[in-house]
Amino acid sequence: MRSHLLNDVTAEQYRRSVTEGVERVAHRLATTRRPFSGATPDALAPRISAVDLDRPLGDSSAALDELSGLYLDDAVYFHHPRYLAHLNCPVVIPAVVGEAVLSAVNSSLDTWDQSTGGTLIERRLIEWTADRAGLGPAADGVFTSGGSQSNLQALLLAREEAKYDDPAQLRVFTSESSHFSVEKSAKLLGLPARSVVSLPTDRERRMQTVWLAAELERCAAEGLVPMAVVATAGTTDFGSIDPLPEIAELAARHGAWMHVDAAYGCGLLASPTRRHLLDGIERADSVTVDYHKSFFQPVSSSALLVRDTATLRHATHHAEYLNPRRAVAERIPNQVDKSLQTTRRFDALKLWMTLRVMGADGVGQLFDEVCELASAGFALLAADPRYDVVVSPALSTLVFRYIPADATGPHAIDRANLHARKALFASGDAVVAGTSVDGRQYLKFTLLNPETTAEDIAAVLDLIADHAEQYLGENLVHAS
Ligand SMILES: *Cc1c(COP(=O)(O)O)cnc(C)c1O
């Protein structure tokens, strides 16, 4: 069994095995004609259950052969131009090279003595990102597993910085379109459900700051403590960007921590033409960035940035075996002092490779392209009488629904849209997402693939219309 350990003796075997895996993926990418096979859970589950985990196959060729039928044949492929569903991006090759390197070397970024240069590379990238956000000379941060963890840590810091006697006094203000991880984080931090105040949005699905102002006043009048205002720069459903300068002003006036959740909108930090959409982010106390959404990085790659490095102490614990206090005196750079995690992947290497190969403008241009594609898609939808489209996109998301020509009740329209999404997924021709808007069912394109064209969008709209019409036709037949 020692022949499977990666070391000096097996280096050649490692090269062959990994190359074999890479070749299979390359073949798959080159020949996949649809984003998805349409396989159902019922079809896949028995195949995976049938594998006897106590009877190994012995070598990776055999395991890779088996994996084709268990996973690769029926995976959902985000690189396909007709994958239009969630906030998943196609990945850039330099990042995948970084991924291969980081998992083989397997550095752990908790302490210097497990990572050395890795820690310094991560710190440079945090500095680089914080600098692009304009967070100032004392800024810092740490890579995390994703936006949810970044938001949790931000709210932990906000709570620790707040002055209060009873946690029941704390209030977190956010918009009704913000990510659910804000509420979940509050719950994890032991705050009661009423502590998260969800503010109405305007037509463009941005937080209405008149409501924020009023709620902050009310909070003060009631003797409560405004722990944090969470603004979203790129909401998950609409890509809308809250008015950051006004929010910063209000948060400052009321002494609230300002967190900007830029999990989606962070790509604008690299955009050669759209950086101004994030104006106001420089006033944040903390920022969430998901490189695995708009920097074309493989999952996971995310970071939490803070304006003041001192605030990260709220995540610090000194363990004698790992990061004793004397390491601080010796100025040893240990990232575990800043992180909720202990053992932690060197995910930063992927972004490092990306910037060293493509440069920031290169990545930013790709994000610009998908934002432009979304504008073209909006024009198509707005001109198409079959569709109702919700808002003109700030980033790369389109929310819309199919509306049949003949008068049909609102429930039938909901069901037709739900059906169209499911039927499309089952066909594997395209993958689209769904959401609800004002209680009605809508469909959603999250455009993160620069290879998707306006023709792809038009073709998928035709497919949706066909599926919806077919459903309505069959249902009318049923009813009559
Ligand atoms: C995706 C998303 C998150 C959660 O990030 P994960 O990386 O999925 O944990 C948080 N906020 C916003 C606005 C998001 O779009």
CSV table of N, CA and C in Angstrom, one decimal, residues 225-359:
chain,number,residue,atom,x,y,z
A,225,VAL,N,-28.9,48.5,20.1
A,225,VAL,CA,-27.5,48.7,19.6
A,225,VAL,C,-27.4,48.3,18.1
A,226,PRO,N,-27.1,49.2,17.2
A,226,PRO,CA,-26.9,48.9,15.8
A,226,PRO,C,-25.6,48.2,15.6
A,227,MET,N,-25.6,46.9,15.6
A,227,MET,CA,-24.3,46.1,15.6
A,227,MET,C,-23.7,46.2,14.2
A,228,ALA,N,-24.5,46.1,13.2
A,228,ALA,CA,-23.9,46.1,11.8
A,228,ALA,C,-25.0,46.4,10.8
A,229,VAL,N,-24.5,47.1,9.7
A,229,VAL,CA,-25.3,47.2,8.5
A,229,VAL,C,-24.6,46.3,7.4
A,230,VAL,N,-25.3,45.4,6.9
A,230,VAL,CA,-24.8,44.5,5.8
A,230,VAL,C,-25.3,45.0,4.5
A,231,ALA,N,-24.5,45.6,3.7
A,231,ALA,CA,-24.8,46.0,2.3
A,231,ALA,C,-24.4,44.9,1.4
A,232,THR,N,-25.1,44.7,0.3
A,232,THR,CA,-24.8,43.7,-0.7
A,232,THR,C,-24.3,44.4,-2.0
A,233,ALA,N,-23.1,44.0,-2.5
A,233,ALA,CA,-22.7,44.5,-3.7
A,233,ALA,C,-22.8,43.3,-4.7
A,234,GLY,N,-24.0,43.2,-5.3
A,234,GLY,CA,-24.2,42.1,-6.2
A,234,GLY,C,-25.1,41.1,-5.4
A,235,THR,N,-26.4,41.3,-5.4
A,235,THR,CA,-27.3,40.3,-4.7
A,235,THR,C,-27.3,39.0,-5.5
A,236,THR,N,-27.6,37.9,-4.8
A,236,THR,CA,-27.5,36.6,-5.4
A,236,THR,C,-28.6,36.5,-6.5
A,237,ASP,N,-29.7,37.0,-6.3
A,237,ASP,CA,-30.8,36.9,-7.3
A,237,ASP,C,-30.8,37.9,-8.4
A,238,PHE,N,-30.4,39.1,-8.1
A,238,PHE,CA,-30.6,40.2,-9.1
A,238,PHE,C,-29.2,40.8,-9.5
A,239,GLY,N,-28.2,40.6,-8.8
A,239,GLY,CA,-26.9,41.3,-9.1
A,239,GLY,C,-27.0,42.7,-8.7
A,240,SER,N,-28.0,43.1,-8.0
A,240,SER,CA,-28.2,44.6,-7.6
A,240,SER,C,-27.1,45.0,-6.6
A,241,ILE,N,-26.7,46.2,-6.7
A,241,ILE,CA,-25.7,46.8,-5.8
A,241,ILE,C,-26.3,47.8,-4.9
A,242,ASP,N,-26.3,47.6,-3.6
A,242,ASP,CA,-26.9,48.6,-2.7
A,242,ASP,C,-26.2,49.9,-2.8
A,243,PRO,N,-26.8,51.0,-2.4
A,243,PRO,CA,-26.1,52.3,-2.5
A,243,PRO,C,-25.1,52.5,-1.4
A,244,LEU,N,-23.9,52.1,-1.7
A,244,LEU,CA,-22.8,52.0,-0.7
A,244,LEU,C,-22.5,53.3,0.0
A,245,PRO,N,-22.3,54.4,-0.8
A,245,PRO,CA,-22.0,55.7,-0.1
A,245,PRO,C,-23.0,56.1,0.9
A,246,GLU,N,-24.3,56.0,0.6
A,246,GLU,CA,-25.3,56.5,1.5
A,246,GLU,C,-25.3,55.5,2.7
A,247,ILE,N,-25.1,54.2,2.5
A,247,ILE,CA,-25.1,53.3,3.6
A,247,ILE,C,-24.0,53.5,4.5
A,248,ALA,N,-22.8,53.8,3.9
A,248,ALA,CA,-21.6,54.1,4.7
A,248,ALA,C,-21.8,55.3,5.6
A,249,GLU,N,-22.5,56.3,5.0
A,249,GLU,CA,-22.8,57.6,5.8
A,249,GLU,C,-23.7,57.3,7.0
A,250,LEU,N,-24.7,56.5,6.7
A,250,LEU,CA,-25.7,56.2,7.8
A,250,LEU,C,-25.0,55.3,8.9
A,251,ALA,N,-24.2,54.3,8.4
A,251,ALA,CA,-23.6,53.4,9.4
A,251,ALA,C,-22.6,54.2,10.3
A,252,ALA,N,-21.9,55.1,9.7
A,252,ALA,CA,-20.9,55.9,10.4
A,252,ALA,C,-21.7,56.8,11.4
A,253,ARG,N,-22.8,57.4,11.0
A,253,ARG,CA,-23.5,58.3,11.9
A,253,ARG,C,-24.0,57.6,13.1
A,254,HIS,N,-24.4,56.3,12.9
A,254,HIS,CA,-24.9,55.6,14.0
A,254,HIS,C,-23.9,54.6,14.7
A,255,GLY,N,-22.7,54.7,14.3
A,255,GLY,CA,-21.7,53.9,14.9
A,255,GLY,C,-21.8,52.4,14.7
A,256,ALA,N,-22.4,52.1,13.5
A,256,ALA,CA,-22.6,50.6,13.2
A,256,ALA,C,-21.5,50.1,12.3
A,257,TRP,N,-21.1,48.9,12.5
A,257,TRP,CA,-20.1,48.3,11.6
A,257,TRP,C,-20.7,48.2,10.2
A,258,MET,N,-19.9,48.5,9.2
A,258,MET,CA,-20.4,48.4,7.9
A,258,MET,C,-19.8,47.2,7.2
A,259,HIS,N,-20.6,46.2,6.9
A,259,HIS,CA,-20.0,45.0,6.1
A,259,HIS,C,-20.6,45.1,4.7
A,260,VAL,N,-19.7,44.9,3.7
A,260,VAL,CA,-20.2,44.8,2.3
A,260,VAL,C,-20.0,43.4,1.8
A,261,ASP,N,-21.1,42.7,1.5
A,261,ASP,CA,-21.1,41.4,1.0
A,261,ASP,C,-20.9,41.5,-0.5
A,262,ALA,N,-19.6,41.4,-1.0
A,262,ALA,CA,-19.3,41.5,-2.4
A,262,ALA,C,-19.0,40.1,-3.0
A,263,ALA,N,-19.6,39.1,-2.4
A,263,ALA,CA,-19.3,37.7,-2.9
A,263,ALA,C,-19.4,37.6,-4.4
A,264,TYR,N,-20.4,38.3,-5.0
A,264,TYR,CA,-20.7,38.2,-6.4
A,264,TYR,C,-20.0,39.4,-7.1
A,265,GLY,N,-20.2,40.6,-6.5
A,265,GLY,CA,-19.7,41.8,-7.2
A,265,GLY,C,-18.2,42.1,-7.2
A,266,CYS,N,-17.5,41.2,-6.4
A,266,CYS,CA,-16.1,41.5,-6.2
A,266,CYS,C,-15.3,41.5,-7.6
A,267,GLY,N,-15.8,40.8,-8.6
A,267,GLY,CA,-15.2,40.8,-9.9
A,267,GLY,C,-14.9,42.3,-10.4
A,268,LEU,N,-15.8,43.2,-10.0
A,268,LEU,CA,-15.7,44.6,-10.4
A,268,LEU,C,-14.3,45.2,-9.9
A,269,LEU,N,-13.8,44.6,-8.8
A,269,LEU,CA,-12.5,45.1,-8.3
A,269,LEU,C,-11.4,45.0,-9.4
A,270,ALA,N,-11.6,44.1,-10.3
A,270,ALA,CA,-10.6,43.9,-11.4
A,270,ALA,C,-11.0,44.5,-12.7
A,271,SER,N,-12.3,44.9,-12.8
A,271,SER,CA,-12.8,45.4,-14.0
A,271,SER,C,-12.2,46.6,-14.6
A,272,PRO,N,-11.7,46.6,-15.8
A,272,PRO,CA,-11.1,47.8,-16.4
A,272,PRO,C,-12.1,49.0,-16.6
A,273,THR,N,-13.4,48.6,-16.7
A,273,THR,CA,-14.4,49.7,-17.0
A,273,THR,C,-15.5,49.9,-16.0
A,274,ARG,N,-15.7,49.0,-15.0
A,274,ARG,CA,-16.8,49.1,-14.2
A,274,ARG,C,-16.5,49.2,-12.7
A,275,ARG,N,-15.3,49.5,-12.3
A,275,ARG,CA,-14.9,49.5,-10.9
A,275,ARG,C,-15.7,50.6,-10.1
A,276,HIS,N,-16.1,51.6,-10.8
A,276,HIS,CA,-16.9,52.7,-10.1
A,276,HIS,C,-18.2,52.2,-9.5
A,277,LEU,N,-18.7,51.1,-10.0
A,277,LEU,CA,-20.0,50.5,-9.5
A,277,LEU,C,-19.8,50.2,-8.0
A,278,LEU,N,-18.6,50.0,-7.6
A,278,LEU,CA,-18.3,49.6,-6.2
A,278,LEU,C,-18.0,50.9,-5.3
A,279,ASP,N,-18.1,52.0,-5.9
A,279,ASP,CA,-17.7,53.2,-5.1
A,279,ASP,C,-18.5,53.2,-3.8
A,280,GLY,N,-17.7,53.5,-2.7
A,280,GLY,CA,-18.3,53.5,-1.4
A,280,GLY,C,-17.8,52.3,-0.6
A,281,ILE,N,-17.3,51.3,-1.3
A,281,ILE,CA,-16.8,50.0,-0.6
A,281,ILE,C,-15.6,50.3,0.2
A,282,GLU,N,-14.9,51.4,-0.2
A,282,GLU,CA,-13.7,51.8,0.6
A,282,GLU,C,-14.0,52.2,2.0
A,283,ARG,N,-15.3,52.5,2.3
A,283,ARG,CA,-15.6,52.9,3.7
A,283,ARG,C,-16.1,51.7,4.5
A,284,ALA,N,-16.1,50.5,4.0
A,284,ALA,CA,-16.5,49.4,4.7
A,284,ALA,C,-15.6,49.0,5.9
A,285,ASP,N,-16.1,48.4,6.9
A,285,ASP,CA,-15.3,47.9,8.0
A,285,ASP,C,-14.8,46.5,7.6
A,286,SER,N,-15.7,45.8,6.8
A,286,SER,CA,-15.3,44.4,6.3
A,286,SER,C,-16.0,44.2,5.0
A,287,VAL,N,-15.3,43.3,4.2
A,287,VAL,CA,-15.8,43.0,2.9
A,287,VAL,C,-15.7,41.5,2.6
A,288,THR,N,-16.7,40.9,2.1
A,288,THR,CA,-16.7,39.5,1.6
A,288,THR,C,-16.4,39.5,0.1
A,289,VAL,N,-15.4,38.7,-0.3
A,289,VAL,CA,-15.1,38.5,-1.7
A,289,VAL,C,-15.1,37.0,-2.0
A,290,ASP,N,-15.8,36.6,-3.1
A,290,ASP,CA,-15.8,35.2,-3.5
A,290,ASP,C,-15.1,35.1,-4.8
A,291,TYR,N,-13.8,34.8,-4.8
A,291,TYR,CA,-13.1,34.7,-6.1
A,291,TYR,C,-13.7,33.5,-6.9
A,292,HIS,N,-14.3,32.6,-6.2
A,292,HIS,CA,-14.9,31.4,-6.9
A,292,HIS,C,-16.2,31.8,-7.6
A,293,LYS,N,-16.6,33.1,-7.5
A,293,LYS,CA,-17.8,33.5,-8.3
A,293,LYS,C,-17.3,34.4,-9.5
A,294,SER,N,-16.7,35.5,-9.2
A,294,SER,CA,-16.4,36.4,-10.4
A,294,SER,C,-15.0,36.6,-10.7
A,295,PHE,N,-14.1,35.7,-10.2
A,295,PHE,CA,-12.7,35.7,-10.6
A,295,PHE,C,-12.3,34.4,-11.3
A,296,PHE,N,-13.4,33.6,-11.7
A,296,PHE,CA,-13.2,32.4,-12.5
A,296,PHE,C,-12.2,31.4,-11.8
A,297,GLN,N,-12.4,31.3,-10.5
A,297,GLN,CA,-11.6,30.4,-9.7
A,297,GLN,C,-12.4,29.1,-9.3
A,298,PRO,N,-11.7,28.0,-9.2
A,298,PRO,CA,-12.4,26.8,-8.8
A,298,PRO,C,-12.8,27.0,-7.3
A,299,VAL,N,-13.9,26.3,-6.9
A,299,VAL,CA,-14.3,26.3,-5.5
A,299,VAL,C,-13.2,25.5,-4.7
A,300,SER,N,-12.8,25.9,-3.5
A,300,SER,CA,-13.2,27.2,-2.9
A,300,SER,C,-12.1,28.2,-3.0
A,301,SER,N,-12.5,29.4,-3.1
A,301,SER,CA,-11.6,30.5,-3.1
A,301,SER,C,-12.3,31.8,-2.7
A,302,SER,N,-12.2,32.2,-1.5
A,302,SER,CA,-12.9,33.4,-1.0
A,302,SER,C,-12.1,34.1,0.1
A,303,ALA,N,-12.5,35.3,0.5
A,303,ALA,CA,-11.7,36.0,1.5
A,303,ALA,C,-12.7,36.9,2.3
A,304,LEU,N,-12.3,37.2,3.5
A,304,LEU,CA,-12.8,38.2,4.3
A,304,LEU,C,-11.8,39.3,4.4
A,305,LEU,N,-12.1,40.5,4.1
A,305,LEU,CA,-11.2,41.7,4.3
A,305,LEU,C,-11.7,42.5,5.4
A,306,VAL,N,-10.8,43.1,6.1
A,306,VAL,CA,-11.2,44.1,7.2
A,306,VAL,C,-10.4,45.4,7.0
A,307,ARG,N,-11.0,46.5,7.4
A,307,ARG,CA,-10.4,47.8,7.4
A,307,ARG,C,-9.2,47.9,8.4
A,308,ASP,N,-9.4,47.2,9.6
A,308,ASP,CA,-8.4,47.4,10.7
A,308,ASP,C,-8.0,46.0,11.1
A,309,THR,N,-6.7,45.7,10.9
A,309,THR,CA,-6.2,44.4,11.2
A,309,THR,C,-6.4,44.0,12.7
A,310,ALA,N,-6.5,45.0,13.5
A,310,ALA,CA,-6.7,44.8,15.0
A,310,ALA,C,-8.0,44.0,15.3
A,311,THR,N,-9.0,44.3,14.4
A,311,THR,CA,-10.3,43.6,14.7
A,311,THR,C,-10.2,42.1,14.5
A,312,LEU,N,-9.2,41.6,13.8
A,312,LEU,CA,-9.2,40.2,13.6
A,312,LEU,C,-8.8,39.4,14.8
A,313,ARG,N,-8.4,40.2,15.9
A,313,ARG,CA,-8.0,39.5,17.1
A,313,ARG,C,-9.2,38.8,17.7
A,314,HIS,N,-10.4,39.2,17.3
A,314,HIS,CA,-11.6,38.5,17.9
A,314,HIS,C,-11.7,37.0,17.4
A,315,ALA,N,-10.9,36.7,16.4
A,315,ALA,CA,-10.8,35.3,15.9
A,315,ALA,C,-9.6,34.6,16.4
A,316,THR,N,-8.8,35.2,17.3
A,316,THR,CA,-7.6,34.7,17.7
A,316,THR,C,-7.7,33.8,19.0
A,317,HIS,N,-7.1,32.7,18.9
A,317,HIS,CA,-6.9,31.9,20.2
A,317,HIS,C,-5.5,31.3,20.2
A,318,HIS,N,-4.8,31.5,21.3
A,318,HIS,CA,-3.4,31.0,21.3
A,318,HIS,C,-3.4,29.6,21.9
A,319,ALA,N,-3.0,28.6,21.1
A,319,ALA,CA,-2.9,27.2,21.5
A,319,ALA,C,-1.4,27.0,21.7
A,320,GLU,N,-1.0,26.4,22.8
A,320,GLU,CA,0.4,26.2,23.0
A,320,GLU,C,1.1,25.3,21.9
A,321,TYR,N,0.4,24.4,21.4
A,321,TYR,CA,1.0,23.5,20.4
A,321,TYR,C,1.1,24.1,19.0
A,322,LEU,N,0.3,25.2,18.8
A,322,LEU,CA,0.2,25.7,17.4
A,322,LEU,C,0.8,27.1,17.3
A,323,ASN,N,0.2,28.1,18.0
A,323,ASN,CA,0.5,29.5,17.8
A,323,ASN,C,0.7,30.2,19.2
A,324,PRO,N,1.6,29.7,20.0
A,324,PRO,CA,1.7,30.3,21.3
A,324,PRO,C,2.0,31.7,21.3
A,325,ARG,N,1.8,32.4,22.4
A,325,ARG,CA,2.0,33.9,22.5
A,325,ARG,C,3.4,34.3,22.1
A,326,ARG,N,4.3,33.4,22.4
A,326,ARG,CA,5.7,33.8,22.2
A,326,ARG,C,6.0,33.9,20.6
A,327,ALA,N,5.2,33.2,19.8
A,327,ALA,CA,5.3,33.3,18.4
A,327,ALA,C,5.0,34.8,17.9
A,328,VAL,N,4.0,35.4,18.7
A,328,VAL,CA,3.7,36.8,18.3
A,328,VAL,C,4.9,37.7,18.6
A,329,ALA,N,5.5,37.5,19.8
A,329,ALA,CA,6.7,38.3,20.1
A,329,ALA,C,7.8,38.1,19.1
A,330,GLU,N,7.9,36.9,18.6
A,330,GLU,CA,8.9,36.6,17.6
A,330,GLU,C,8.5,37.0,16.2
A,331,ARG,N,7.3,37.6,16.1
A,331,ARG,CA,6.8,38.1,14.8
A,331,ARG,C,6.7,37.0,13.7
A,332,ILE,N,6.3,35.8,14.2
A,332,ILE,CA,6.1,34.7,13.2
A,332,ILE,C,4.7,34.9,12.6
A,333,PRO,N,4.6,34.9,11.2
A,333,PRO,CA,3.3,35.2,10.6
A,333,PRO,C,2.5,33.9,10.6
A,334,ASN,N,1.5,33.8,11.5
A,334,ASN,CA,0.6,32.7,11.6
A,334,ASN,C,-0.8,33.1,11.2
A,335,GLN,N,-1.3,32.6,10.1
A,335,GLN,CA,-2.6,33.0,9.6
A,335,GLN,C,-3.7,32.5,10.5
A,336,VAL,N,-3.5,31.4,11.3
A,336,VAL,CA,-4.5,30.9,12.1
A,336,VAL,C,-5.0,31.9,13.1
A,337,ASP,N,-4.2,32.9,13.4
A,337,ASP,CA,-4.6,33.9,14.4
A,337,ASP,C,-5.8,34.8,13.8
A,338,LYS,N,-6.0,34.7,12.5
A,338,LYS,CA,-7.0,35.5,11.8
A,338,LYS,C,-8.2,34.7,11.3
A,339,SER,N,-8.1,33.4,11.5
A,339,SER,CA,-9.1,32.5,10.8
A,339,SER,C,-10.0,31.8,11.7
A,340,LEU,N,-11.2,31.5,11.2
A,340,LEU,CA,-12.1,30.6,12.0
A,340,LEU,C,-11.7,29.1,11.8
A,341,GLN,N,-10.9,28.9,10.7
A,341,GLN,CA,-10.5,27.5,10.5
A,341,GLN,C,-9.1,27.3,11.1
A,342,THR,N,-8.8,26.0,11.3
A,342,THR,CA,-7.4,25.7,11.7
A,342,THR,C,-6.6,25.2,10.5
A,343,THR,N,-6.6,23.9,10.2
A,343,THR,CA,-6.1,23.4,9.0
A,343,THR,C,-6.8,24.1,7.8
A,344,ARG,N,-6.0,24.6,6.9
A,344,ARG,CA,-6.7,25.4,5.8
A,344,ARG,C,-5.9,25.3,4.5
A,345,ARG,N,-6.7,25.1,3.5
A,345,ARG,CA,-6.1,24.9,2.1
A,345,ARG,C,-5.4,26.2,1.7
A,346,PHE,N,-4.4,26.0,0.8
A,346,PHE,CA,-3.7,27.1,0.2
A,346,PHE,C,-4.4,27.6,-1.1
A,347,ASP,N,-5.7,27.9,-0.9
A,347,ASP,CA,-6.5,28.3,-2.0
A,347,ASP,C,-6.0,29.6,-2.7
A,348,ALA,N,-5.3,30.4,-2.0
A,348,ALA,CA,-4.8,31.6,-2.5
A,348,ALA,C,-3.9,31.3,-3.7
A,349,LEU,N,-3.2,30.2,-3.8
A,349,LEU,CA,-2.3,29.9,-4.9
A,349,LEU,C,-3.0,30.0,-6.3
A,350,LYS,N,-4.3,29.6,-6.3
A,350,LYS,CA,-5.0,29.6,-7.6
A,350,LYS,C,-5.1,31.1,-8.1
A,351,LEU,N,-5.5,32.0,-7.2
A,351,LEU,CA,-5.6,33.4,-7.6
A,351,LEU,C,-4.2,33.9,-8.0
A,352,TRP,N,-3.2,33.5,-7.2
A,352,TRP,CA,-1.8,34.0,-7.5
A,352,TRP,C,-1.4,33.6,-8.9
A,353,MET,N,-1.7,32.3,-9.3
A,353,MET,CA,-1.3,31.8,-10.6
A,353,MET,C,-2.1,32.6,-11.7
A,354,THR,N,-3.4,32.9,-11.4
A,354,THR,CA,-4.2,33.6,-12.3
A,354,THR,C,-3.7,35.0,-12.6
A,355,LEU,N,-3.3,35.7,-11.5
A,355,LEU,CA,-2.9,37.0,-11.7
A,355,LEU,C,-1.5,37.0,-12.4
A,356,ARG,N,-0.7,36.0,-12.0
A,356,ARG,CA,0.7,36.0,-12.6
A,356,ARG,C,0.6,35.6,-14.1
A,357,VAL,N,-0.4,34.9,-14.5
A,357,VAL,CA,-0.5,34.5,-15.9
A,357,VAL,C,-1.3,35.6,-16.7
A,358,MET,N,-2.5,35.9,-16.2
A,358,MET,CA,-3.5,36.7,-17.0
A,358,MET,C,-3.4,38.2,-16.6
A,359,GLY,N,-3.1,38.5,-15.3
A,359,GLY,CA,-3.1,39.8,-14.8
A,359,GLY,C,-4.6,40.2,-14.4
